[in-house]
Short mmCIF file of C-alpha atoms in Angstrom, two decimals:
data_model
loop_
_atom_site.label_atom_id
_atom_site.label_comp_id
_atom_site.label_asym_id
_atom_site.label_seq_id
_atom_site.Cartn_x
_atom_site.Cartn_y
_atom_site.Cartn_z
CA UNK A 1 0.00 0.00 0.00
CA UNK A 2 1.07 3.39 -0.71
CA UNK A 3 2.22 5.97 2.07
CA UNK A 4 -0.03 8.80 2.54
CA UNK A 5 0.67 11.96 0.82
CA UNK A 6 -2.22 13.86 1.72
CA UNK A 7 -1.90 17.43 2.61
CA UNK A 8 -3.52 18.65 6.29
CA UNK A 9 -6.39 21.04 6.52
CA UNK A 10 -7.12 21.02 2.41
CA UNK A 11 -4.08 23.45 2.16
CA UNK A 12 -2.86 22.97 -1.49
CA UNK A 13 -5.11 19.94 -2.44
CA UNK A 14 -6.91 20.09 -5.57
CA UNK A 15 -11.02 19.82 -5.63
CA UNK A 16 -13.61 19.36 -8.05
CA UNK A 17 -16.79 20.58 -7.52
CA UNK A 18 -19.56 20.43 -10.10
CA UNK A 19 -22.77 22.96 -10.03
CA UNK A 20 -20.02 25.89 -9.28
CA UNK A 21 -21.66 28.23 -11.10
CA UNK A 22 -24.55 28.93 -8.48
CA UNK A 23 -25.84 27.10 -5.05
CA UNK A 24 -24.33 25.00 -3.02
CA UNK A 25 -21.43 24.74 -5.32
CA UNK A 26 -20.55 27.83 -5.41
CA UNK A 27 -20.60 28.24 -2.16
CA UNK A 28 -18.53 25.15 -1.57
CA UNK A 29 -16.12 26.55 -4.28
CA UNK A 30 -15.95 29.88 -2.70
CA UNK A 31 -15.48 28.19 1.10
CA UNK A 32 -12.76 25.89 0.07
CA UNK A 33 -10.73 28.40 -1.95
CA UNK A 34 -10.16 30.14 1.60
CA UNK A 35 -9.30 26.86 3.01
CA UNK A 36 -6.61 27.00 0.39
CA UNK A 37 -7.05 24.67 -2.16
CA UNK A 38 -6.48 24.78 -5.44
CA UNK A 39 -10.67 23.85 -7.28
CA UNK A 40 -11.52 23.13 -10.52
CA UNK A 41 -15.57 24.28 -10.66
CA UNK A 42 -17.78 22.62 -13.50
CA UNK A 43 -20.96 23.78 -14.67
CA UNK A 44 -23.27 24.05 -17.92
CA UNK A 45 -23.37 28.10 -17.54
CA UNK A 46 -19.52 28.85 -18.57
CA UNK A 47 -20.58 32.47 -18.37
CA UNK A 48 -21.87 32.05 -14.79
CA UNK A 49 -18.43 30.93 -13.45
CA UNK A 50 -15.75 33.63 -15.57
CA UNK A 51 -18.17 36.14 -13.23
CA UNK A 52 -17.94 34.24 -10.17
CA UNK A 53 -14.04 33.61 -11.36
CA UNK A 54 -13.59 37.33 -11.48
CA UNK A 55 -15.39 37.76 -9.03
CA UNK A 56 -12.58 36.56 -6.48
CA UNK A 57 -10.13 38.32 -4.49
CA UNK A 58 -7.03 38.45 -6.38
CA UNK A 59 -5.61 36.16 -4.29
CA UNK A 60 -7.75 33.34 -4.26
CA UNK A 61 -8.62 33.69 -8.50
CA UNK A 62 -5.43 32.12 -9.85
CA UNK A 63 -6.51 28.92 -7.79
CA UNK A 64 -9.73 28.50 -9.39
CA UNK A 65 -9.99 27.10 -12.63
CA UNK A 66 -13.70 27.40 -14.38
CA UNK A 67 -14.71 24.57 -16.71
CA UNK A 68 -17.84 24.48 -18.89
CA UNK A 69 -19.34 20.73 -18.24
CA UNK A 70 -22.97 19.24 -18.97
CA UNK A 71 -23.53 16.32 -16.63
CA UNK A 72 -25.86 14.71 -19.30
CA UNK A 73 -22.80 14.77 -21.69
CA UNK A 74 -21.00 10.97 -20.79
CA UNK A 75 -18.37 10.97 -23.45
CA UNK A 76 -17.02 14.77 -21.96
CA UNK A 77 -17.42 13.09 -18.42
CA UNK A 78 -15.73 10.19 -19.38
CA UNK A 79 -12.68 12.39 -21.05
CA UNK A 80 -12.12 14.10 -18.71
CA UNK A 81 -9.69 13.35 -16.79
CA UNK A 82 -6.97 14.03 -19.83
CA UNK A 83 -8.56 17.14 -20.83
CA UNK A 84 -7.47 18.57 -17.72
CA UNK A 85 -4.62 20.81 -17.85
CA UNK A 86 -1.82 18.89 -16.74
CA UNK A 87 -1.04 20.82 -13.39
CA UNK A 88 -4.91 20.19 -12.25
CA UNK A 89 -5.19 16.69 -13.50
CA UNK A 90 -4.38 15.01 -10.27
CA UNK A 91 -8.06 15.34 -8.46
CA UNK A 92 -7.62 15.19 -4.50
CA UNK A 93 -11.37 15.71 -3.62
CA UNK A 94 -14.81 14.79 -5.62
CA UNK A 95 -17.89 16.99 -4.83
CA UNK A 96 -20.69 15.69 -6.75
CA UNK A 97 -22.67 18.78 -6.26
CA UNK A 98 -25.09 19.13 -9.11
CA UNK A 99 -28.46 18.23 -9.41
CA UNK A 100 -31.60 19.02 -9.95
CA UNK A 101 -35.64 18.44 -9.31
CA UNK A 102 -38.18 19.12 -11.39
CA UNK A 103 -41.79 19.54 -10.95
CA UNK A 104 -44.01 18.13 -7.84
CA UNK A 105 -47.13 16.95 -9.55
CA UNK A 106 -47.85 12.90 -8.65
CA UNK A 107 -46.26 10.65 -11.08
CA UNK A 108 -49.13 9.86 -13.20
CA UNK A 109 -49.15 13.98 -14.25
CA UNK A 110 -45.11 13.88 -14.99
CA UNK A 111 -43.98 14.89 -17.58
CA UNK A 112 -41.34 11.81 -18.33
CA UNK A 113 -38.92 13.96 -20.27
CA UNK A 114 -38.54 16.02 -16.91
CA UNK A 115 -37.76 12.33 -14.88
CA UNK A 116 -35.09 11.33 -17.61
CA UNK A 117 -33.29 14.80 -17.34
CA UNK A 118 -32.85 14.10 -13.20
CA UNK A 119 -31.84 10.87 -13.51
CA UNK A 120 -29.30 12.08 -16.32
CA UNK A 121 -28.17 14.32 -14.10
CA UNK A 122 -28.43 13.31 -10.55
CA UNK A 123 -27.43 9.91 -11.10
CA UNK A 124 -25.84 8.93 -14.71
CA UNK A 125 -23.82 11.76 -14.39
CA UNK A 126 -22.42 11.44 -11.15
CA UNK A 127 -21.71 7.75 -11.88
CA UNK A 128 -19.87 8.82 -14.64
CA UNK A 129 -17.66 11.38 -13.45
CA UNK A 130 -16.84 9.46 -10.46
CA UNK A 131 -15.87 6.35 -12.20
CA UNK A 132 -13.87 9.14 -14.78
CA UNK A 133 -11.44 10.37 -11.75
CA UNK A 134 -11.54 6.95 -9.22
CA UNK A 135 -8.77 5.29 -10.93
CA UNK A 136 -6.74 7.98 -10.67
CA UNK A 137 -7.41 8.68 -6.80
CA UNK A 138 -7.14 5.09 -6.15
CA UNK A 139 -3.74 4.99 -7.98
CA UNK A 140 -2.48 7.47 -5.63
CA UNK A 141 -4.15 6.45 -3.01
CA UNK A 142 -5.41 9.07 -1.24
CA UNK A 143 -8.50 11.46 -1.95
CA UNK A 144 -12.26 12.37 -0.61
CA UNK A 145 -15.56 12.07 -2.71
CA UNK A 146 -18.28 13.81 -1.62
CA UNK A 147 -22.25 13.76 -2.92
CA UNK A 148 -24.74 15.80 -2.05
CA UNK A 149 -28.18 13.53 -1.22
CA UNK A 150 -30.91 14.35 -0.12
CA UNK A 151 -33.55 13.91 2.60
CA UNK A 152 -35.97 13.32 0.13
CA UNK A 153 -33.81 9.98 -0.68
CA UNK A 154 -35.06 9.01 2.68
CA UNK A 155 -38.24 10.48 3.54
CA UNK A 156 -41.01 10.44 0.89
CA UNK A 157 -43.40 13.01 0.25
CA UNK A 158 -45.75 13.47 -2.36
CA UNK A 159 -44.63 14.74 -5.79
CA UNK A 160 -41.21 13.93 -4.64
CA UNK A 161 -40.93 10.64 -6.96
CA UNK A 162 -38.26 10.24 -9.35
CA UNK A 163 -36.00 12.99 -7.19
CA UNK A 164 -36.46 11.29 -4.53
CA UNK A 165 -35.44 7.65 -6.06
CA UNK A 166 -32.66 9.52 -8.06
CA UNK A 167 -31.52 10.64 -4.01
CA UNK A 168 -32.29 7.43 -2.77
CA UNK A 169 -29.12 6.31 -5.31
CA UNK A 170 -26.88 8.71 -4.35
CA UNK A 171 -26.97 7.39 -0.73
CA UNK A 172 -26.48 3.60 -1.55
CA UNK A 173 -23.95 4.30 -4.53
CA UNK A 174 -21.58 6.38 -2.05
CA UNK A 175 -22.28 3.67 0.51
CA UNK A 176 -21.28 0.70 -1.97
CA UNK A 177 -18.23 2.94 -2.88
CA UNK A 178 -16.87 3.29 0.59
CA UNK A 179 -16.94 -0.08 0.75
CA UNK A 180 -15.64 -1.39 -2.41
CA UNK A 181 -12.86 1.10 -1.11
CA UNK A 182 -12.07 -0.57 1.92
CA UNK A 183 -8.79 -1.10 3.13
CA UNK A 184 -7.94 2.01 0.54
CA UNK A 185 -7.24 5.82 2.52
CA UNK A 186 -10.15 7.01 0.22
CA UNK A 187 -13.12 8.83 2.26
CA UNK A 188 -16.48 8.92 1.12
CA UNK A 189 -19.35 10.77 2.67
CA UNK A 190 -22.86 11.73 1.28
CA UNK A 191 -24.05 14.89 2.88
CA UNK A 192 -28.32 14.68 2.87
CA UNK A 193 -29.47 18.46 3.08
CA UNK A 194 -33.34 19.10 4.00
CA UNK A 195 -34.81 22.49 3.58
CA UNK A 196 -32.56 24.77 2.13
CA UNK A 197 -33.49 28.57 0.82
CA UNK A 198 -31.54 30.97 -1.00
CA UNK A 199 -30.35 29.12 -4.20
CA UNK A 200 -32.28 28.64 -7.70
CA UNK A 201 -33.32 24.79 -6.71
CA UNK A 202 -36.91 25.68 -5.82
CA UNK A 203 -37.11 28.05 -8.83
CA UNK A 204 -35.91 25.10 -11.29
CA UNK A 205 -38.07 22.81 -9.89
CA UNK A 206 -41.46 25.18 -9.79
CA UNK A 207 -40.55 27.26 -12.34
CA UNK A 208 -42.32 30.35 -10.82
CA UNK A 209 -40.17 32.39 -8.51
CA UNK A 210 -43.65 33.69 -6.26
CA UNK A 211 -44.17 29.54 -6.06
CA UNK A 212 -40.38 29.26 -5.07
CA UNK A 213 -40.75 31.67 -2.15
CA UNK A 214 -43.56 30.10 -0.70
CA UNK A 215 -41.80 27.00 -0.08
CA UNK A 216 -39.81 29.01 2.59
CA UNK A 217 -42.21 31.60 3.65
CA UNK A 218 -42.19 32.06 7.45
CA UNK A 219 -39.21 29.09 7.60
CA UNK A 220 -35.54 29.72 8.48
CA UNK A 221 -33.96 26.77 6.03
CA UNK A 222 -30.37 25.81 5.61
CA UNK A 223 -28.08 28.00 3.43
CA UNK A 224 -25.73 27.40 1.00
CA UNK A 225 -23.48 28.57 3.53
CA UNK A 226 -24.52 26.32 6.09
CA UNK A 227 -23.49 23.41 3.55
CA UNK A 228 -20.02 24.43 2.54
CA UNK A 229 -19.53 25.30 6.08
CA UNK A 230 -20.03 21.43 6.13
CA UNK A 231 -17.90 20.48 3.76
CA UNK A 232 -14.94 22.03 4.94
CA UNK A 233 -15.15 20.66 8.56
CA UNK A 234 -15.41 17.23 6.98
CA UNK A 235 -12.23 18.06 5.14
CA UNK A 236 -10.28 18.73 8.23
CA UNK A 237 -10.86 15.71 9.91
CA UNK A 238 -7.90 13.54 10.23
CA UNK A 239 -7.61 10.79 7.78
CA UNK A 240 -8.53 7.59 9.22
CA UNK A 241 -12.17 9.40 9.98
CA UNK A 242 -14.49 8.45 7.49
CA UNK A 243 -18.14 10.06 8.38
CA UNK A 244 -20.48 7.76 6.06
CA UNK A 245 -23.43 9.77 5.86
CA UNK A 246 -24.54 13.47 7.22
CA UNK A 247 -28.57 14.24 7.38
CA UNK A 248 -29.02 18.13 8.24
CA UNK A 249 -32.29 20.06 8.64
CA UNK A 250 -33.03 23.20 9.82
CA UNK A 251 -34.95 23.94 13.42
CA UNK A 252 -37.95 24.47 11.56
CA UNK A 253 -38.23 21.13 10.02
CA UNK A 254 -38.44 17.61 11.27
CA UNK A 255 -39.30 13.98 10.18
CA UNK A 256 -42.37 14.10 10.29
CA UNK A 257 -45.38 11.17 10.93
CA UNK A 258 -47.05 8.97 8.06
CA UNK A 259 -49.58 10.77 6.05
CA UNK A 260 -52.98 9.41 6.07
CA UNK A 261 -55.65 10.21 3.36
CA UNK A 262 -59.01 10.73 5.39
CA UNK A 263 -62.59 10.89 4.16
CA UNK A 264 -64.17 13.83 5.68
#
């Protein structure tokens, strides 16, 4: 087995987080930049991360680099890892950040193209990407990949269908992976968010911004913040802690009982 090379406290390792360009991932991107690492963010919206990529203090911009990636697009995901530029090709950390939910009607109103689009994205291409940069990490032997799930992978609700199954993956792929990894100084963690305001998911999924804001009317949900706050404290745990699985909910919210349909 190798020796471990990793660096402490994410100082100088290189991430890749997907979704960069708004959300959680950005605000993972922007968290772990001031951890100093070095992060390559991914999105669909190229124009969305050269702002946020200018955006930075001068100090922090030369250590992001901004890549235009579709999540739907397998043969980019699975060329990827020698279309890097050379000095970023060596991936320390995986964030499988982005996702996406569309609609809440019950599954006999779906529209089905809106269920294939999730499950290209939530879970094809996260399988893909992953299995694009795991050789590499296992070569080396070292690295972190991190997903975010859902609760909605765990708790379902109505109109939360094919998200919630393409969630539901995400927890029991990551779980699988840890332990196909075992014996390996690879971490994996899937971190299952429940109500969280203040990023364009509800919008995308509602498509109505006055619907969007409703969802989180008189709540205080999780931030984006609150996430990549998160993610770094996982990252400076000491290597030989591996923290499986992380469900987080606001005050506000709670599991809640089994519906029941009543006749009144």
């Amino acid at each position: 087995m190798n020796a471990p090379t990793q660096k402490p406290d994410g100082a100088g390792r290189t991430v890749f987080v997907t979704g960069a360009s708004a959300g959680f991932g950005q605000a993972i991107a922007r968290r772990l930049l001031e951890d100093g690492c070095r992060v390559i963010g991914s999105a669909r919206r190229y124009e969305r991360l050269t702002d946020f990529h200018q955006g930075l203090p001068p100090g922090l911009r030369s250590n992001f680099l901004p890549l235009q990636l579709d999540m739907t697009d397998i043969e980019a995901l699975r060329a990827l890892p020698g279309s890097l530029p050379a000095a970023w090709q060596e991936i320390d950390i995986l964030i499988n950040n982005a996702g996406l939910a569309l609609g809440v009607s019950p599954a006999q109103d779906c529209n089905p193209d809106d269920w294939d689009r999730m499950i290209a994205t939530n879970v094809t291409g996260l399988v893909e990407l992953t299995r694009a940069l795991l050789p590499g990490m296992k070569a080396r032997n070292r690295g972190y990949l991190m997903a975010i799930g859902s609760t909605a992978g765990i708790y379902p609700y109505q109109g939360g269908n094919v998200y919630g199954a393409t969630k539901a993956f995400v927890a029991q792929f990551m779980a699988n992976l840890r332990t196909d990894l075992l014996g390996s100084r690879l971490r994996v963690t899937t971190l299952e968010p429940g109500l969280c305001g203040g990023t364009e998911f509800s919008d995308v999924r509602l498509g109505d911004p006055d619907k969007a804001r409703q969802v989180y009317a008189g709540t205080q949900p999780l931030t984006a913040t609150d996430i990549a706050e998160t993610v770094s404290w996982l990252l400076s745990l000491p290597e030989h802690v591996n923290v499986n699985r992380i469900e987080m909910m606001p005050t506000c919210q709670a599991p809640g009982g089994l519906a029941v349909a009543r006749d009144v």
